[in-house]
Short mmCIF file of C-alpha atoms in Angstrom, two decimals:
data_model
loop_
_atom_site.label_atom_id
_atom_site.label_comp_id
_atom_site.label_asym_id
_atom_site.label_seq_id
_atom_site.Cartn_x
_atom_site.Cartn_y
_atom_site.Cartn_z
CA UNK A 196 110.53 120.09 110.86
CA UNK A 197 111.47 121.26 107.58
CA UNK A 198 107.67 121.46 106.30
CA UNK A 199 109.09 121.78 102.60
CA UNK A 200 110.00 118.31 102.76
CA UNK A 201 106.96 116.01 102.54
CA UNK A 202 109.19 112.56 102.48
CA UNK A 203 112.41 111.45 104.05
CA UNK A 204 114.24 108.29 104.84
CA UNK A 205 117.02 108.38 107.82
CA UNK A 206 119.66 105.50 107.36
CA UNK A 207 116.98 103.34 105.18
CA UNK A 208 118.59 99.61 105.28
CA UNK A 209 117.02 96.56 103.94
CA UNK A 210 118.97 92.99 103.86
CA UNK A 211 117.84 90.45 102.63
CA UNK A 212 119.63 87.30 103.63
CA UNK A 213 122.61 88.90 104.01
CA UNK A 214 122.75 90.88 101.28
CA UNK A 215 122.57 94.60 101.61
CA UNK A 216 120.64 95.92 99.18
CA UNK A 217 119.80 99.34 100.68
CA UNK A 218 122.11 100.73 102.89
CA UNK A 219 122.12 103.70 105.24
CA UNK A 220 119.51 105.56 102.12
CA UNK A 221 119.31 109.43 103.12
CA UNK A 222 116.87 110.58 101.08
CA UNK A 223 115.11 114.21 101.52
CA UNK A 224 112.28 115.19 98.38
CA UNK A 225 110.93 118.71 98.63
CA UNK A 226 106.76 119.88 98.14
CA UNK A 227 106.05 120.33 94.63
CA UNK A 228 109.46 119.13 93.34
CA UNK A 229 110.11 115.81 91.00
CA UNK A 230 112.59 114.11 91.79
CA UNK A 231 114.55 111.53 90.20
CA UNK A 232 116.14 108.15 91.68
CA UNK A 233 118.46 106.82 89.21
CA UNK A 234 121.19 103.79 88.92
CA UNK A 235 122.09 101.09 87.36
CA UNK A 236 120.32 98.00 87.29
CA UNK A 237 121.09 96.16 90.66
CA UNK A 238 121.30 100.15 92.37
CA UNK A 239 118.69 99.42 95.23
CA UNK A 240 115.96 101.97 93.39
CA UNK A 241 113.26 99.64 93.13
CA UNK A 242 113.52 98.01 96.64
CA UNK A 243 113.79 101.92 97.93
CA UNK A 244 110.83 102.04 96.59
CA UNK A 245 108.84 98.87 97.52
CA UNK A 246 110.75 100.23 101.08
CA UNK A 247 108.58 103.86 100.81
CA UNK A 248 105.52 101.50 100.12
CA UNK A 249 105.86 99.34 102.52
CA UNK A 250 105.67 95.98 100.39
CA UNK A 251 109.27 95.48 102.27
CA UNK A 252 109.90 96.30 106.15
CA UNK A 253 113.49 98.07 106.65
CA UNK A 254 115.89 96.25 108.32
CA UNK A 255 116.81 99.68 109.60
CA UNK A 256 115.73 103.34 109.55
CA UNK A 257 113.00 105.60 109.19
CA UNK A 258 110.76 106.95 106.76
CA UNK A 259 108.81 110.15 107.30
CA UNK A 260 106.18 111.40 105.01
CA UNK A 261 104.86 114.85 106.53
CA UNK A 262 106.59 114.78 109.38
CA UNK A 263 105.12 111.67 110.42
CA UNK A 264 106.89 108.48 110.60
CA UNK A 265 105.14 106.36 108.95
CA UNK A 266 107.78 103.34 109.27
CA UNK A 267 105.79 100.60 110.32
CA UNK A 268 102.55 101.56 108.71
CA UNK A 269 101.00 98.73 106.16
CA UNK A 270 100.64 99.88 102.14
CA UNK A 271 97.24 101.14 102.65
CA UNK A 272 97.80 102.60 105.18
CA UNK A 273 100.46 105.10 103.50
CA UNK A 274 97.77 105.07 100.19
CA UNK A 275 95.28 106.56 102.30
CA UNK A 276 98.28 109.41 104.04
CA UNK A 277 98.35 110.23 99.89
CA UNK A 278 101.95 108.01 98.90
CA UNK A 279 100.42 105.93 95.88
CA UNK A 280 102.63 103.97 93.90
CA UNK A 281 101.61 103.99 90.01
CA UNK A 282 101.97 100.39 89.07
CA UNK A 283 100.06 99.70 92.55
CA UNK A 284 96.71 100.44 90.30
CA UNK A 285 98.22 100.12 87.04
CA UNK A 286 96.95 96.85 85.60
CA UNK A 287 93.73 98.22 83.84
CA UNK A 288 90.24 95.95 83.29
CA UNK A 289 91.21 95.33 79.59
CA UNK A 290 87.98 94.81 79.01
CA UNK A 291 86.54 98.06 80.02
CA UNK A 292 86.09 101.02 78.66
CA UNK A 293 89.26 103.89 79.56
CA UNK A 294 86.12 105.62 80.90
CA UNK A 295 85.32 102.64 83.31
CA UNK A 296 88.30 101.81 84.19
CA UNK A 297 88.93 105.48 85.54
CA UNK A 298 85.25 105.79 86.62
CA UNK A 299 86.44 102.64 89.30
CA UNK A 300 89.40 103.73 90.21
CA UNK A 301 87.29 107.14 91.37
CA UNK A 302 85.55 105.01 93.32
CA UNK A 303 88.24 103.35 95.42
CA UNK A 304 88.88 107.31 95.60
CA UNK A 305 85.42 107.39 97.59
CA UNK A 306 86.13 104.68 99.72
CA UNK A 307 83.61 102.99 97.54
CA UNK A 308 83.98 99.56 95.83
CA UNK A 309 83.06 99.36 92.89
CA UNK A 310 79.92 97.59 91.66
CA UNK A 311 78.11 96.18 89.00
CA UNK A 312 74.83 96.37 89.99
CA UNK A 313 74.52 99.92 91.23
CA UNK A 314 72.13 101.88 89.00
CA UNK A 315 73.36 103.46 85.43
CA UNK A 316 72.26 106.99 87.12
CA UNK A 317 74.85 106.45 89.88
CA UNK A 318 77.51 105.57 87.71
CA UNK A 319 77.09 108.01 85.97
CA UNK A 320 77.39 110.87 88.13
CA UNK A 321 81.10 109.59 88.35
CA UNK A 322 81.53 110.46 84.07
CA UNK A 323 81.71 114.33 84.78
CA UNK A 324 84.97 113.91 87.39
CA UNK A 325 86.32 110.94 84.57
CA UNK A 326 86.01 112.74 81.84
CA UNK A 327 87.93 115.65 83.91
CA UNK A 328 90.73 113.12 83.97
CA UNK A 329 90.79 112.03 80.95
CA UNK A 330 91.23 115.58 79.64
CA UNK A 331 94.10 116.17 82.36
CA UNK A 332 95.63 113.08 80.50
CA UNK A 333 94.72 113.88 77.13
CA UNK A 334 92.64 110.89 76.60
CA UNK A 335 89.46 112.40 76.10
CA UNK A 336 89.13 110.50 72.32
CA UNK A 337 89.74 106.96 73.82
CA UNK A 338 86.48 107.07 76.31
CA UNK A 339 84.64 104.63 74.39
CA UNK A 340 87.71 102.30 73.30
CA UNK A 341 88.20 99.42 74.90
CA UNK A 342 91.69 99.54 77.48
CA UNK A 343 92.84 96.43 75.59
CA UNK A 344 92.84 98.03 72.63
CA UNK A 345 95.22 101.50 73.30
CA UNK A 346 98.51 101.57 71.95
CA UNK A 347 100.99 100.62 75.01
CA UNK A 348 102.20 104.52 75.40
CA UNK A 349 98.47 105.19 75.51
CA UNK A 350 97.69 102.17 77.32
CA UNK A 351 100.79 103.48 79.99
CA UNK A 352 99.43 107.11 79.91
CA UNK A 353 95.68 105.60 80.87
CA UNK A 354 97.24 104.33 84.45
CA UNK A 355 98.66 107.43 84.54
CA UNK A 356 95.45 108.63 85.24
CA UNK A 357 93.99 105.99 86.96
CA UNK A 358 96.59 106.89 90.08
CA UNK A 359 96.28 110.25 89.21
CA UNK A 360 92.40 109.21 90.56
CA UNK A 361 93.18 108.84 94.26
CA UNK A 362 94.31 112.62 94.19
CA UNK A 363 98.14 112.05 95.60
CA UNK A 364 99.94 113.59 97.01
CA UNK A 365 103.02 112.20 96.34
CA UNK A 366 102.63 109.98 93.51
CA UNK A 367 105.56 107.43 92.88
CA UNK A 368 106.12 106.27 89.22
CA UNK A 369 108.11 103.62 88.68
CA UNK A 370 110.07 103.00 84.99
CA UNK A 371 106.99 106.13 83.13
CA UNK A 372 108.91 105.67 79.63
CA UNK A 373 109.97 101.80 79.97
CA UNK A 374 109.00 100.60 76.94
CA UNK A 375 108.04 103.11 74.29
CA UNK A 376 109.34 105.20 71.43
CA UNK A 377 110.62 108.92 71.14
CA UNK A 378 106.41 109.71 70.87
CA UNK A 379 105.28 108.03 73.37
CA UNK A 380 107.85 108.85 76.14
CA UNK A 381 107.37 113.02 74.81
CA UNK A 382 103.72 112.36 75.50
CA UNK A 383 104.45 110.45 79.52
CA UNK A 384 107.38 113.31 79.90
CA UNK A 385 105.23 116.40 79.39
CA UNK A 386 102.19 114.60 81.20
CA UNK A 387 104.82 113.88 84.32
CA UNK A 388 105.22 117.40 84.12
CA UNK A 389 101.44 119.10 83.81
CA UNK A 390 100.75 116.52 86.99
CA UNK A 391 103.45 117.89 89.07
CA UNK A 392 102.20 121.25 88.85
CA UNK A 393 99.84 120.19 91.91
CA UNK A 394 101.59 117.79 93.87
CA UNK A 395 104.90 116.82 94.63
CA UNK A 396 106.79 113.19 92.12
CA UNK A 397 109.14 110.94 92.77
CA UNK A 398 109.71 108.27 90.07
CA UNK A 399 112.52 106.36 89.21
CA UNK A 400 113.20 106.22 85.44
CA UNK A 401 116.28 105.32 83.31
CA UNK A 402 115.80 107.45 80.08
CA UNK A 403 119.04 110.59 80.83
CA UNK A 404 116.90 113.25 78.13
CA UNK A 405 113.60 112.20 80.47
CA UNK A 406 115.13 112.79 84.24
CA UNK A 407 117.20 116.21 82.17
CA UNK A 408 114.69 117.40 80.83
CA UNK A 409 112.12 117.17 83.65
CA UNK A 410 113.86 116.29 87.22
CA UNK A 411 115.02 119.39 90.16
CA UNK A 412 116.31 116.97 91.96
CA UNK A 413 117.85 113.47 91.06
CA UNK A 414 119.42 111.14 93.66
CA UNK A 415 122.06 108.41 91.63
CA UNK A 416 122.35 104.68 94.00
CA UNK A 417 125.02 102.67 93.52
CA UNK A 418 125.04 98.52 95.35
CA UNK A 419 122.39 100.59 97.87
CA UNK A 420 124.02 103.54 98.62
CA UNK A 421 123.88 107.27 97.86
CA UNK A 422 126.46 107.96 95.31
CA UNK A 423 125.71 111.14 94.29
CA UNK A 424 122.92 113.89 94.48
CA UNK A 425 121.55 117.55 92.90
CA UNK A 426 121.01 119.14 89.95
CA UNK A 427 121.13 117.07 86.73
CA UNK A 428 123.93 120.15 85.34
CA UNK A 429 126.09 118.88 88.76
CA UNK A 430 125.35 115.62 88.45
CA UNK A 431 126.24 114.88 85.78
CA UNK A 432 129.51 116.12 85.48
CA UNK A 433 130.54 114.49 88.39
CA UNK A 434 133.31 111.24 87.32
CA UNK A 435 131.91 108.65 89.69
CA UNK A 436 128.62 109.24 88.73
CA UNK A 437 129.43 109.41 84.93
CA UNK A 438 131.80 105.69 85.54
CA UNK A 439 129.28 104.19 87.59
CA UNK A 440 125.82 104.82 85.05
CA UNK A 441 125.33 107.98 83.07
CA UNK A 442 128.26 107.35 80.06
CA UNK A 443 126.24 103.75 80.00
CA UNK A 444 123.24 105.86 78.89
CA UNK A 445 124.60 109.29 76.54
CA UNK A 446 125.10 106.95 74.47
CA UNK A 447 121.74 105.73 73.77
#
C-alpha cells in the first residue's frame, strides 16, 4: 500500500437506469495535497462526491481510504473515519450566533447532542476552541453576530468553520467559491490554502483561477470519465481539456 495516497478509487462506476454517470474512474489523492476535480456541467463531478461520501452506492468499483475498503460503508461511518464534505453540515442555524454555530459542530465532534438545557458553564467550555476556529477562518469579530446577518461570503466561511470543527483528515469542498465576488473568492481561496496545511483537500471548483493558484493536482472529468490528470501547467495546455472545458473558462 502506498501510504502517501489517502484516497483511491478503482474502476468507480455509477449507473442510473442505463445512464452511466461515472465510468471507470481511477482517482488517487495524495496525502497533504489540494486536489481539484473539474469538468463541464454533467461531467460527473457531483456524482463522484456523492459516491465518495456514500450518498450513492457504486454500481461497481472500489473506494479506499487510508488503505481500507470503504465502498459499502454508510455516510456516518465515512464521517467518523475523517472524511467530511462541506455541505453535509453547511446548513447553519440562522437564528444562532456565529460562535454558537461552531460550538454545535464541536459538540458533534465530541459525540454529544446539542442540549439546550445544559448549564451555561458546561457550554462555556466550548467557547475557547470555538473562538480558536473562528480565529483560524478570520471570523472572530463576527462571533456574536447572528448567522443570518452574515454576508454571503462570510456565511460560506462559517460553513467551512463548522466543517473544520469535525477535525476532518480529508476535507471535501463542493464549489466553495460559487456565487461569490472577487474579494470573497480570494478570501476563501486563501482559507483553503491555510487549512490544507495539516489535512488533505479534495474540491470540486469551477473557478479556474482558484484551481490554478492552489491545486497541486487536477483531475478533469468529461462524460463521467477521466479526461486528463496532472498539475495545472500540464493539464491547462492539453488540447482535449481546452476543448472540453478550460477554453470556456479562460474568458470569464
